[in-house]
C-alpha positions as YAML, in Angstrom:
chain: A
units: angstrom
residues:
- id: 1
  name: UNK
  ca: [111.13, 56.95, 15.04]
- id: 2
  name: UNK
  ca: [110.98, 57.99, 11.42]
- id: 3
  name: UNK
  ca: [112.71, 54.85, 10.48]
- id: 4
  name: UNK
  ca: [110.22, 52.68, 12.40]
- id: 5
  name: UNK
  ca: [107.34, 54.48, 10.65]
- id: 6
  name: UNK
  ca: [108.94, 54.13, 7.24]
- id: 7
  name: UNK
  ca: [109.65, 50.43, 7.90]
- id: 8
  name: UNK
  ca: [106.06, 49.88, 9.00]
- id: 9
  name: UNK
  ca: [104.76, 51.80, 6.00]
- id: 10
  name: UNK
  ca: [106.92, 49.74, 3.67]
- id: 11
  name: UNK
  ca: [105.80, 46.45, 5.20]
- id: 12
  name: UNK
  ca: [102.14, 47.51, 4.90]
- id: 13
  name: UNK
  ca: [102.62, 48.44, 1.25]
- id: 14
  name: UNK
  ca: [104.46, 45.23, 0.63]
- id: 15
  name: UNK
  ca: [101.63, 43.20, 2.21]
- id: 16
  name: UNK
  ca: [99.09, 45.13, 0.08]
- id: 17
  name: UNK
  ca: [101.13, 44.54, -3.05]
- id: 18
  name: UNK
  ca: [101.34, 40.75, -2.33]
- id: 19
  name: UNK
  ca: [97.60, 40.59, -1.78]
- id: 20
  name: UNK
  ca: [96.91, 42.48, -5.03]
- id: 21
  name: UNK
  ca: [99.33, 40.25, -6.98]
- id: 22
  name: UNK
  ca: [97.61, 37.12, -5.55]
- id: 23
  name: UNK
  ca: [94.15, 38.59, -6.35]
- id: 24
  name: UNK
  ca: [95.39, 39.47, -9.90]
- id: 25
  name: UNK
  ca: [96.72, 35.95, -10.43]
- id: 26
  name: UNK
  ca: [93.45, 34.45, -9.10]
- id: 27
  name: UNK
  ca: [91.45, 36.65, -11.43]
- id: 28
  name: UNK
  ca: [93.58, 35.64, -14.38]
- id: 29
  name: UNK
  ca: [92.89, 31.97, -13.80]
- id: 30
  name: UNK
  ca: [89.22, 32.56, -12.79]
- id: 31
  name: UNK
  ca: [89.47, 31.43, -9.21]
- id: 32
  name: UNK
  ca: [88.90, 34.69, -7.26]
- id: 33
  name: UNK
  ca: [87.47, 38.08, -7.75]
- id: 34
  name: UNK
  ca: [88.78, 41.50, -6.93]
- id: 35
  name: UNK
  ca: [88.71, 42.57, -3.33]
- id: 36
  name: UNK
  ca: [85.33, 44.30, -3.65]
- id: 37
  name: UNK
  ca: [83.55, 41.26, -5.15]
- id: 38
  name: UNK
  ca: [85.06, 38.37, -3.23]
- id: 39
  name: UNK
  ca: [81.80, 37.49, -1.50]
- id: 40
  name: UNK
  ca: [80.19, 36.71, -4.93]
- id: 41
  name: UNK
  ca: [82.45, 33.85, -5.72]
- id: 42
  name: UNK
  ca: [84.92, 33.29, -8.60]
- id: 43
  name: UNK
  ca: [84.30, 34.39, -12.16]
- id: 44
  name: UNK
  ca: [83.65, 30.76, -13.14]
- id: 45
  name: UNK
  ca: [80.88, 30.45, -10.53]
- id: 46
  name: UNK
  ca: [79.40, 33.77, -11.55]
- id: 47
  name: UNK
  ca: [79.49, 32.75, -15.21]
- id: 48
  name: UNK
  ca: [77.79, 29.44, -14.42]
- id: 49
  name: UNK
  ca: [75.11, 31.26, -12.38]
- id: 50
  name: UNK
  ca: [74.51, 33.71, -15.18]
- id: 51
  name: UNK
  ca: [74.22, 30.87, -17.74]
- id: 52
  name: UNK
  ca: [71.75, 29.04, -15.47]
- id: 53
  name: UNK
  ca: [69.60, 32.15, -15.03]
- id: 54
  name: UNK
  ca: [69.77, 32.77, -18.83]
- id: 55
  name: UNK
  ca: [68.62, 29.24, -19.58]
- id: 56
  name: UNK
  ca: [65.78, 29.50, -17.02]
- id: 57
  name: UNK
  ca: [64.70, 32.80, -18.58]
- id: 58
  name: UNK
  ca: [64.83, 31.24, -22.11]
- id: 59
  name: UNK
  ca: [62.69, 28.28, -20.93]
- id: 60
  name: UNK
  ca: [60.19, 30.67, -19.32]
- id: 61
  name: UNK
  ca: [60.06, 32.80, -22.45]
- id: 62
  name: UNK
  ca: [59.41, 29.65, -24.62]
- id: 63
  name: UNK
  ca: [56.58, 28.73, -22.27]
- id: 64
  name: UNK
  ca: [55.14, 32.23, -22.46]
- id: 65
  name: UNK
  ca: [55.32, 32.14, -26.29]
- id: 66
  name: UNK
  ca: [53.37, 28.84, -26.24]
- id: 67
  name: UNK
  ca: [50.82, 30.24, -23.89]
- id: 68
  name: UNK
  ca: [50.51, 33.34, -26.05]
- id: 69
  name: UNK
  ca: [49.85, 31.18, -29.19]
- id: 70
  name: UNK
  ca: [47.22, 29.26, -27.31]
- id: 71
  name: UNK
  ca: [45.54, 32.42, -26.07]
- id: 72
  name: UNK
  ca: [45.58, 33.95, -29.57]
- id: 73
  name: UNK
  ca: [43.79, 30.87, -30.93]
- id: 74
  name: UNK
  ca: [41.30, 31.05, -28.11]
- id: 75
  name: UNK
  ca: [40.81, 34.75, -28.76]
- id: 76
  name: UNK
  ca: [40.02, 34.04, -32.46]
- id: 77
  name: UNK
  ca: [37.44, 31.41, -31.44]
- id: 78
  name: UNK
  ca: [35.84, 33.83, -28.98]
- id: 79
  name: UNK
  ca: [35.76, 36.59, -31.61]
- id: 80
  name: UNK
  ca: [33.97, 34.30, -34.03]
- id: 81
  name: UNK
  ca: [31.53, 33.27, -31.35]
- id: 82
  name: UNK
  ca: [31.06, 36.89, -30.34]
- id: 83
  name: UNK
  ca: [30.27, 37.96, -33.93]
- id: 84
  name: UNK
  ca: [27.66, 35.21, -34.37]
- id: 85
  name: UNK
  ca: [26.16, 36.03, -30.99]
- id: 86
  name: UNK
  ca: [26.04, 39.73, -31.99]
- id: 87
  name: UNK
  ca: [24.09, 38.82, -35.14]
- id: 88
  name: UNK
  ca: [21.68, 36.71, -33.17]
- id: 89
  name: UNK
  ca: [21.31, 39.55, -30.67]
- id: 90
  name: UNK
  ca: [20.42, 41.95, -33.47]
- id: 91
  name: UNK
  ca: [17.82, 39.58, -34.77]
- id: 92
  name: UNK
  ca: [16.30, 39.16, -31.31]
- id: 93
  name: UNK
  ca: [16.28, 42.93, -30.77]
- id: 94
  name: UNK
  ca: [14.47, 43.54, -34.07]
- id: 95
  name: UNK
  ca: [12.01, 40.77, -33.22]
- id: 96
  name: UNK
  ca: [11.43, 42.31, -29.82]
- id: 97
  name: UNK
  ca: [10.84, 45.73, -31.37]
- id: 98
  name: UNK
  ca: [8.43, 44.35, -33.85]
- id: 99
  name: UNK
  ca: [6.51, 42.48, -31.18]
- id: 100
  name: UNK
  ca: [6.45, 45.59, -28.97]
- id: 101
  name: UNK
  ca: [5.15, 47.66, -31.82]
- id: 102
  name: UNK
  ca: [2.45, 45.07, -32.59]
- id: 103
  name: UNK
  ca: [1.51, 44.99, -28.92]
- id: 104
  name: UNK
  ca: [1.17, 48.76, -28.81]
- id: 105
  name: UNK
  ca: [-0.95, 48.74, -31.98]
- id: 106
  name: UNK
  ca: [-3.29, 46.09, -30.58]
- id: 107
  name: UNK
  ca: [-3.51, 47.93, -27.23]
- id: 108
  name: UNK
  ca: [-4.58, 51.05, -29.09]
- id: 109
  name: UNK
  ca: [-7.22, 49.13, -31.05]
- id: 110
  name: UNK
  ca: [-8.49, 47.57, -27.86]
- id: 111
  name: UNK
  ca: [-8.72, 50.94, -26.20]
- id: 112
  name: UNK
  ca: [-10.71, 52.22, -29.24]
- id: 113
  name: UNK
  ca: [-13.23, 49.41, -28.97]
- id: 114
  name: UNK
  ca: [-15.94, 50.39, -26.51]
- id: 115
  name: UNK
  ca: [-17.44, 47.47, -24.75]
- id: 116
  name: UNK
  ca: [-21.07, 47.98, -23.87]
- id: 117
  name: UNK
  ca: [-21.90, 45.99, -20.74]
- id: 118
  name: UNK
  ca: [-25.59, 45.63, -21.65]
- id: 119
  name: UNK
  ca: [-24.63, 44.23, -25.07]
- id: 120
  name: UNK
  ca: [-22.23, 41.82, -23.38]
- id: 121
  name: UNK
  ca: [-24.98, 40.52, -21.04]
- id: 122
  name: UNK
  ca: [-27.25, 40.01, -24.09]
- id: 123
  name: UNK
  ca: [-24.56, 38.10, -25.97]
- id: 124
  name: UNK
  ca: [-23.83, 35.92, -22.90]
- id: 125
  name: UNK
  ca: [-27.55, 35.13, -22.58]
- id: 126
  name: UNK
  ca: [-27.77, 34.30, -26.26]
- id: 127
  name: UNK
  ca: [-24.72, 32.01, -26.01]
- id: 128
  name: UNK
  ca: [-26.27, 30.15, -23.02]
- id: 129
  name: UNK
  ca: [-29.54, 29.68, -24.95]
- id: 130
  name: UNK
  ca: [-27.61, 28.39, -27.99]
- id: 131
  name: UNK
  ca: [-25.63, 25.99, -25.81]
- id: 132
  name: UNK
  ca: [-28.84, 24.64, -24.18]
- id: 133
  name: UNK
  ca: [-30.48, 24.16, -27.58]
- id: 134
  name: UNK
  ca: [-27.34, 22.43, -28.91]
- id: 135
  name: UNK
  ca: [-27.23, 20.09, -25.92]
- id: 136
  name: UNK
  ca: [-30.92, 19.13, -26.40]
- id: 137
  name: UNK
  ca: [-30.38, 18.50, -30.15]
- id: 138
  name: UNK
  ca: [-27.32, 16.36, -29.39]
- id: 139
  name: UNK
  ca: [-29.28, 14.24, -26.88]
- id: 140
  name: UNK
  ca: [-32.07, 13.85, -29.43]
- id: 141
  name: UNK
  ca: [-29.59, 12.82, -32.10]
- id: 142
  name: UNK
  ca: [-28.00, 10.26, -29.77]
- id: 143
  name: UNK
  ca: [-31.37, 8.83, -28.93]
- id: 144
  name: UNK
  ca: [-32.32, 8.52, -32.60]
- id: 145
  name: UNK
  ca: [-28.91, 6.99, -33.43]
- id: 146
  name: UNK
  ca: [-29.54, 4.35, -30.68]
- id: 147
  name: UNK
  ca: [-33.03, 3.67, -32.05]
- id: 148
  name: UNK
  ca: [-31.67, 3.28, -35.61]
- id: 149
  name: UNK
  ca: [-29.16, 0.74, -34.43]
- id: 150
  name: UNK
  ca: [-32.08, -1.67, -33.98]
- id: 151
  name: UNK
  ca: [-33.01, -1.35, -37.64]
- id: 152
  name: UNK
  ca: [-29.49, -1.80, -38.98]
- id: 153
  name: UNK
  ca: [-29.39, -4.46, -41.53]
- id: 154
  name: UNK
  ca: [-26.73, -5.76, -43.75]
- id: 155
  name: UNK
  ca: [-27.38, -7.12, -47.18]
- id: 156
  name: UNK
  ca: [-25.28, -9.97, -48.28]
- id: 157
  name: UNK
  ca: [-25.16, -11.04, -51.96]
- id: 158
  name: UNK
  ca: [-26.30, -14.67, -52.27]
- id: 159
  name: UNK
  ca: [-25.17, -15.43, -55.75]
- id: 160
  name: UNK
  ca: [-22.38, -14.23, -58.08]
- id: 161
  name: UNK
  ca: [-24.85, -13.66, -60.90]
- id: 162
  name: UNK
  ca: [-26.70, -10.86, -58.93]
- id: 163
  name: UNK
  ca: [-27.07, -7.69, -61.04]
- id: 164
  name: UNK
  ca: [-26.60, -4.56, -58.92]
- id: 165
  name: UNK
  ca: [-27.82, -2.32, -61.72]
- id: 166
  name: UNK
  ca: [-31.38, -3.74, -61.37]
- id: 167
  name: UNK
  ca: [-31.72, -2.39, -57.78]
- id: 168
  name: UNK
  ca: [-32.68, 1.25, -57.67]
- id: 169
  name: UNK
  ca: [-33.31, 3.49, -54.70]
- id: 170
  name: UNK
  ca: [-32.95, 2.82, -51.04]
- id: 171
  name: UNK
  ca: [-33.78, -0.59, -49.67]
- id: 172
  name: UNK
  ca: [-35.32, 1.07, -46.58]
- id: 173
  name: UNK
  ca: [-38.08, 2.53, -48.81]
- id: 174
  name: UNK
  ca: [-39.14, -0.96, -49.83]
- id: 175
  name: UNK
  ca: [-39.91, -1.91, -46.19]
- id: 176
  name: UNK
  ca: [-42.80, -0.39, -44.23]
- id: 177
  name: UNK
  ca: [-42.48, -0.12, -40.46]
- id: 178
  name: UNK
  ca: [-45.50, -0.04, -38.26]
- id: 179
  name: UNK
  ca: [-45.49, 2.62, -35.55]
...
């Protein structure tokens, strides 16, 4: 019985030794991994996977660097625009404050002015009378202008030897009109 157990133990150890030698030889030539990492593939496959991942990460990093440069340029443009907009905003605020102050000042002056309703009625009446008088005078002027159109005359020089200096005064004074 002891012999059978020893023989079995020896065979088990011999099998384990053969497997470990085969694994060691596979690891040395890069075909297999140790027993705990056999499901990950050989060292060559793992190395290729790691190189692929590294190149993908490097490409992504290059893309991010380009994007970062682009965003930095955009940020500078936005900062310039922001500073000019801030200046314009300050100007508009000061203009608004000045206008508000002027409005308050005029409101106070308007409150100080006391409007007498009786005086306003008198002024309105006076304005209506003035407008009526103006309209009558305008109509009278237009009638006279139409009447004068009948008496419009034009003088045409008959000869080149006419001396303008000899004529003095208005020509209309030389003519008498019967009523």
